[in-house]
Amino acid sequence: MRTVSGGEVAGILVAVFWAILVSFLAVALARLAQTLKATTKLVADVTDQAVPLLADASQAVRSAQTQIDRVDAIASDVQEVTSNASALSTTVASTFGGPLVKVAAFGYGVRRALGGRKEEDVPGKSPRRTVIVGRTVPAARRKRK
């Protein structure tokens, strides 16, 4: 029988160590391959679902932009109508405002001239009522000086 030397035992130990290491690496690579397959499938599924969603979102954005353009057109039309109404109001006020004030003043003057003077307008006479803090007090309750 032959005896095994120390170098041979060391060689056998190194060979066993390498065999175990290669086994662990093979298992790790197999699991990594499974993970990569699952990830690839997941990415493909997400892509299949995301593409229609992105198309729908793009269509919604286009529709919103169309609506915003319509609202902008309506707002500009309203602004134009407002400026036209303001111009019309100014024109009506300047056309009819001055003459109406003159007619009202003339009418007031004619009424005053035809109606004669009232007692309140005569100098030296006090009016029949006195207003105190927003209330009218009859002449009988006033203090005479």
PDB file of C-alpha atoms in Angstrom:
ATOM      1  CA  MET A   1       0.000   0.000   0.000  1.00  0.00           C
ATOM      2  CA  ARG A   2       1.169   3.308  -0.838  1.00  0.00           C
ATOM      3  CA  THR A   3       1.034   6.297   1.499  1.00  0.00           C
ATOM      4  CA  VAL A   4      -0.429   9.615   0.470  1.00  0.00           C
ATOM      5  CA  SER A   5       1.893  12.521   0.769  1.00  0.00           C
ATOM      6  CA  GLY A   6       1.018  15.971   2.160  1.00  0.00           C
ATOM      7  CA  GLY A   7       1.106  17.553  -1.303  1.00  0.00           C
ATOM      8  CA  GLU A   8      -1.371  15.039  -2.640  1.00  0.00           C
ATOM      9  CA  VAL A   9      -3.740  15.686   0.293  1.00  0.00           C
ATOM     10  CA  ALA A  10      -3.456  19.436  -0.336  1.00  0.00           C
ATOM     11  CA  GLY A  11      -4.188  18.870  -4.028  1.00  0.00           C
ATOM     12  CA  ILE A  12      -7.278  16.819  -3.191  1.00  0.00           C
ATOM     13  CA  LEU A  13      -8.511  19.528  -0.781  1.00  0.00           C
ATOM     14  CA  VAL A  14      -7.995  22.245  -3.416  1.00  0.00           C
ATOM     15  CA  ALA A  15      -9.854  20.145  -6.007  1.00  0.00           C
ATOM     16  CA  VAL A  16     -12.789  19.583  -3.620  1.00  0.00           C
ATOM     17  CA  PHE A  17     -12.849  23.314  -2.753  1.00  0.00           C
ATOM     18  CA  TRP A  18     -12.912  24.227  -6.436  1.00  0.00           C
ATOM     19  CA  ALA A  19     -15.687  21.699  -7.098  1.00  0.00           C
ATOM     20  CA  ILE A  20     -17.811  23.205  -4.284  1.00  0.00           C
ATOM     21  CA  LEU A  21     -17.085  26.741  -5.510  1.00  0.00           C
ATOM     22  CA  VAL A  22     -18.034  25.860  -9.078  1.00  0.00           C
ATOM     23  CA  SER A  23     -21.260  24.232  -7.811  1.00  0.00           C
ATOM     24  CA  PHE A  24     -22.229  27.366  -5.864  1.00  0.00           C
ATOM     25  CA  LEU A  25     -21.436  29.548  -8.871  1.00  0.00           C
ATOM     26  CA  ALA A  26     -23.503  27.295 -11.142  1.00  0.00           C
ATOM     27  CA  VAL A  27     -26.502  27.528  -8.770  1.00  0.00           C
ATOM     28  CA  ALA A  28     -26.096  31.324  -8.528  1.00  0.00           C
ATOM     29  CA  LEU A  29     -25.898  31.646 -12.319  1.00  0.00           C
ATOM     30  CA  ALA A  30     -28.997  29.459 -12.745  1.00  0.00           C
ATOM     31  CA  ARG A  31     -30.961  31.631 -10.306  1.00  0.00           C
ATOM     32  CA  LEU A  32     -29.669  34.780 -11.994  1.00  0.00           C
ATOM     33  CA  ALA A  33     -30.837  33.409 -15.362  1.00  0.00           C
ATOM     34  CA  GLN A  34     -34.309  32.753 -13.887  1.00  0.00           C
ATOM     35  CA  THR A  35     -34.414  36.267 -12.447  1.00  0.00           C
ATOM     36  CA  LEU A  36     -33.400  37.760 -15.789  1.00  0.00           C
ATOM     37  CA  LYS A  37     -36.111  35.744 -17.573  1.00  0.00           C
ATOM     38  CA  ALA A  38     -38.746  36.908 -15.071  1.00  0.00           C
ATOM     39  CA  THR A  39     -37.538  40.505 -15.387  1.00  0.00           C
ATOM     40  CA  THR A  40     -37.639  40.316 -19.173  1.00  0.00           C
ATOM     41  CA  LYS A  41     -41.192  38.943 -19.053  1.00  0.00           C
ATOM     42  CA  LEU A  42     -42.221  41.660 -16.575  1.00  0.00           C
ATOM     43  CA  VAL A  43     -40.738  44.427 -18.745  1.00  0.00           C
ATOM     44  CA  ALA A  44     -42.477  43.011 -21.807  1.00  0.00           C
ATOM     45  CA  ASP A  45     -45.833  42.914 -19.945  1.00  0.00           C
ATOM     46  CA  VAL A  46     -45.380  46.452 -18.646  1.00  0.00           C
ATOM     47  CA  THR A  47     -44.491  47.636 -22.139  1.00  0.00           C
ATOM     48  CA  ASP A  48     -47.565  45.930 -23.577  1.00  0.00           C
ATOM     49  CA  GLN A  49     -49.776  47.680 -21.020  1.00  0.00           C
ATOM     50  CA  ALA A  50     -47.957  51.033 -20.956  1.00  0.00           C
ATOM     51  CA  VAL A  51     -48.037  51.717 -24.683  1.00  0.00           C
ATOM     52  CA  PRO A  52     -51.870  51.883 -24.889  1.00  0.00           C
ATOM     53  CA  LEU A  53     -51.972  53.933 -21.667  1.00  0.00           C
ATOM     54  CA  LEU A  54     -49.472  56.401 -23.099  1.00  0.00           C
ATOM     55  CA  ALA A  55     -51.495  56.630 -26.288  1.00  0.00           C
ATOM     56  CA  ASP A  56     -54.649  57.351 -24.267  1.00  0.00           C
ATOM     57  CA  ALA A  57     -52.810  59.953 -22.178  1.00  0.00           C
ATOM     58  CA  SER A  58     -51.478  61.599 -25.322  1.00  0.00           C
ATOM     59  CA  GLN A  59     -54.997  61.727 -26.769  1.00  0.00           C
ATOM     60  CA  ALA A  60     -56.310  63.256 -23.515  1.00  0.00           C
ATOM     61  CA  VAL A  61     -53.612  65.938 -23.610  1.00  0.00           C
ATOM     62  CA  ARG A  62     -54.467  66.752 -27.225  1.00  0.00           C
ATOM     63  CA  SER A  63     -58.160  66.983 -26.344  1.00  0.00           C
ATOM     64  CA  ALA A  64     -57.386  69.235 -23.375  1.00  0.00           C
ATOM     65  CA  GLN A  65     -55.287  71.493 -25.607  1.00  0.00           C
ATOM     66  CA  THR A  66     -58.175  71.730 -28.074  1.00  0.00           C
ATOM     67  CA  GLN A  67     -60.548  72.704 -25.258  1.00  0.00           C
ATOM     68  CA  ILE A  68     -58.068  75.281 -23.938  1.00  0.00           C
ATOM     69  CA  ASP A  69     -57.822  76.780 -27.425  1.00  0.00           C
ATOM     70  CA  ARG A  70     -61.637  77.018 -27.570  1.00  0.00           C
ATOM     71  CA  VAL A  71     -61.807  78.666 -24.136  1.00  0.00           C
ATOM     72  CA  ASP A  72     -59.109  81.115 -25.207  1.00  0.00           C
ATOM     73  CA  ALA A  73     -61.130  82.030 -28.293  1.00  0.00           C
ATOM     74  CA  ILE A  74     -64.271  82.503 -26.167  1.00  0.00           C
ATOM     75  CA  ALA A  75     -62.358  84.660 -23.683  1.00  0.00           C
ATOM     76  CA  SER A  76     -61.026  86.893 -26.452  1.00  0.00           C
ATOM     77  CA  ASP A  77     -64.568  87.231 -27.863  1.00  0.00           C
ATOM     78  CA  VAL A  78     -65.892  88.165 -24.421  1.00  0.00           C
ATOM     79  CA  GLN A  79     -63.128  90.740 -24.056  1.00  0.00           C
ATOM     80  CA  GLU A  80     -64.058  92.231 -27.427  1.00  0.00           C
ATOM     81  CA  VAL A  81     -67.762  92.345 -26.479  1.00  0.00           C
ATOM     82  CA  THR A  82     -66.856  94.005 -23.174  1.00  0.00           C
ATOM     83  CA  SER A  83     -64.788  96.683 -24.877  1.00  0.00           C
ATOM     84  CA  ASN A  84     -67.599  97.277 -27.403  1.00  0.00           C
ATOM     85  CA  ALA A  85     -70.158  97.589 -24.579  1.00  0.00           C
ATOM     86  CA  SER A  86     -67.881 100.030 -22.767  1.00  0.00           C
ATOM     87  CA  ALA A  87     -67.503 102.126 -25.910  1.00  0.00           C
ATOM     88  CA  LEU A  88     -71.274 102.055 -26.474  1.00  0.00           C
ATOM     89  CA  SER A  89     -71.904 103.070 -22.865  1.00  0.00           C
ATOM     90  CA  THR A  90     -69.494 105.982 -23.190  1.00  0.00           C
ATOM     91  CA  THR A  91     -71.106 107.048 -26.452  1.00  0.00           C
ATOM     92  CA  VAL A  92     -74.636 106.897 -25.006  1.00  0.00           C
ATOM     93  CA  ALA A  93     -73.572 108.781 -21.884  1.00  0.00           C
ATOM     94  CA  SER A  94     -71.890 111.533 -23.866  1.00  0.00           C
ATOM     95  CA  THR A  95     -74.730 111.750 -26.408  1.00  0.00           C
ATOM     96  CA  PHE A  96     -77.712 111.732 -24.084  1.00  0.00           C
ATOM     97  CA  GLY A  97     -76.205 112.576 -20.687  1.00  0.00           C
ATOM     98  CA  GLY A  98     -75.471 116.259 -21.268  1.00  0.00           C
ATOM     99  CA  PRO A  99     -78.774 117.123 -22.945  1.00  0.00           C
ATOM    100  CA  LEU A 100     -80.786 115.190 -20.327  1.00  0.00           C
ATOM    101  CA  VAL A 101     -79.098 117.111 -17.511  1.00  0.00           C
ATOM    102  CA  LYS A 102     -79.859 120.368 -19.296  1.00  0.00           C
ATOM    103  CA  VAL A 103     -83.521 119.374 -19.822  1.00  0.00           C
ATOM    104  CA  ALA A 104     -83.846 118.369 -16.154  1.00  0.00           C
ATOM    105  CA  ALA A 105     -82.294 121.648 -15.006  1.00  0.00           C
ATOM    106  CA  PHE A 106     -84.568 123.604 -17.351  1.00  0.00           C
ATOM    107  CA  GLY A 107     -87.610 121.720 -16.051  1.00  0.00           C
ATOM    108  CA  TYR A 108     -86.601 122.420 -12.459  1.00  0.00           C
ATOM    109  CA  GLY A 109     -86.140 126.108 -13.247  1.00  0.00           C
ATOM    110  CA  VAL A 110     -89.546 126.295 -14.945  1.00  0.00           C
ATOM    111  CA  ARG A 111     -91.232 124.602 -11.976  1.00  0.00           C
ATOM    112  CA  ARG A 112     -89.553 126.984  -9.566  1.00  0.00           C
ATOM    113  CA  ALA A 113     -90.530 129.986 -11.680  1.00  0.00           C
ATOM    114  CA  LEU A 114     -94.156 128.911 -12.084  1.00  0.00           C
ATOM    115  CA  GLY A 115     -94.608 127.600  -8.547  1.00  0.00           C
ATOM    116  CA  GLY A 116     -93.423 130.718  -6.751  1.00  0.00           C
ATOM    117  CA  ARG A 117     -91.246 130.736  -3.709  1.00  0.00           C
ATOM    118  CA  LYS A 118     -91.931 128.411  -0.816  1.00  0.00           C
ATOM    119  CA  GLU A 119     -91.869 129.487   2.815  1.00  0.00           C
ATOM    120  CA  GLU A 120     -88.612 127.624   3.356  1.00  0.00           C
ATOM    121  CA  ASP A 121     -86.911 129.753   0.695  1.00  0.00           C
ATOM    122  CA  VAL A 122     -87.827 133.090   2.323  1.00  0.00           C
ATOM    123  CA  PRO A 123     -84.847 134.492   4.254  1.00  0.00           C
ATOM    124  CA  GLY A 124     -85.325 135.074   7.968  1.00  0.00           C
ATOM    125  CA  LYS A 125     -87.820 132.259   8.455  1.00  0.00           C
ATOM    126  CA  SER A 126     -86.602 128.993   9.881  1.00  0.00           C
ATOM    127  CA  PRO A 127     -87.752 125.719   8.346  1.00  0.00           C
ATOM    128  CA  ARG A 128     -90.581 123.888  10.030  1.00  0.00           C
ATOM    129  CA  ARG A 129     -88.519 120.817  10.838  1.00  0.00           C
ATOM    130  CA  THR A 130     -84.967 120.236  12.018  1.00  0.00           C
ATOM    131  CA  VAL A 131     -82.919 117.141  11.242  1.00  0.00           C
ATOM    132  CA  ILE A 132     -80.839 115.828  14.156  1.00  0.00           C
ATOM    133  CA  VAL A 133     -78.578 112.812  13.641  1.00  0.00           C
ATOM    134  CA  GLY A 134     -80.671 111.358  10.898  1.00  0.00           C
ATOM    135  CA  ARG A 135     -84.050 112.015  12.573  1.00  0.00           C
ATOM    136  CA  THR A 136     -86.613 114.713  11.874  1.00  0.00           C
ATOM    137  CA  VAL A 137     -87.868 116.572  14.952  1.00  0.00           C
ATOM    138  CA  PRO A 138     -91.134 118.557  14.730  1.00  0.00           C
ATOM    139  CA  ALA A 139     -90.901 122.295  15.368  1.00  0.00           C
ATOM    140  CA  ALA A 140     -92.880 122.059  18.654  1.00  0.00           C
ATOM    141  CA  ARG A 141     -90.167 119.950  20.307  1.00  0.00           C
ATOM    142  CA  ARG A 142     -87.264 122.223  19.292  1.00  0.00           C
ATOM    143  CA  LYS A 143     -85.798 124.612  21.793  1.00  0.00           C
ATOM    144  CA  ARG A 144     -86.330 128.216  20.839  1.00  0.00           C
ATOM    145  CA  LYS A 145     -83.475 130.650  21.231  1.00  0.00           C
TER     146      LYS A 145
END
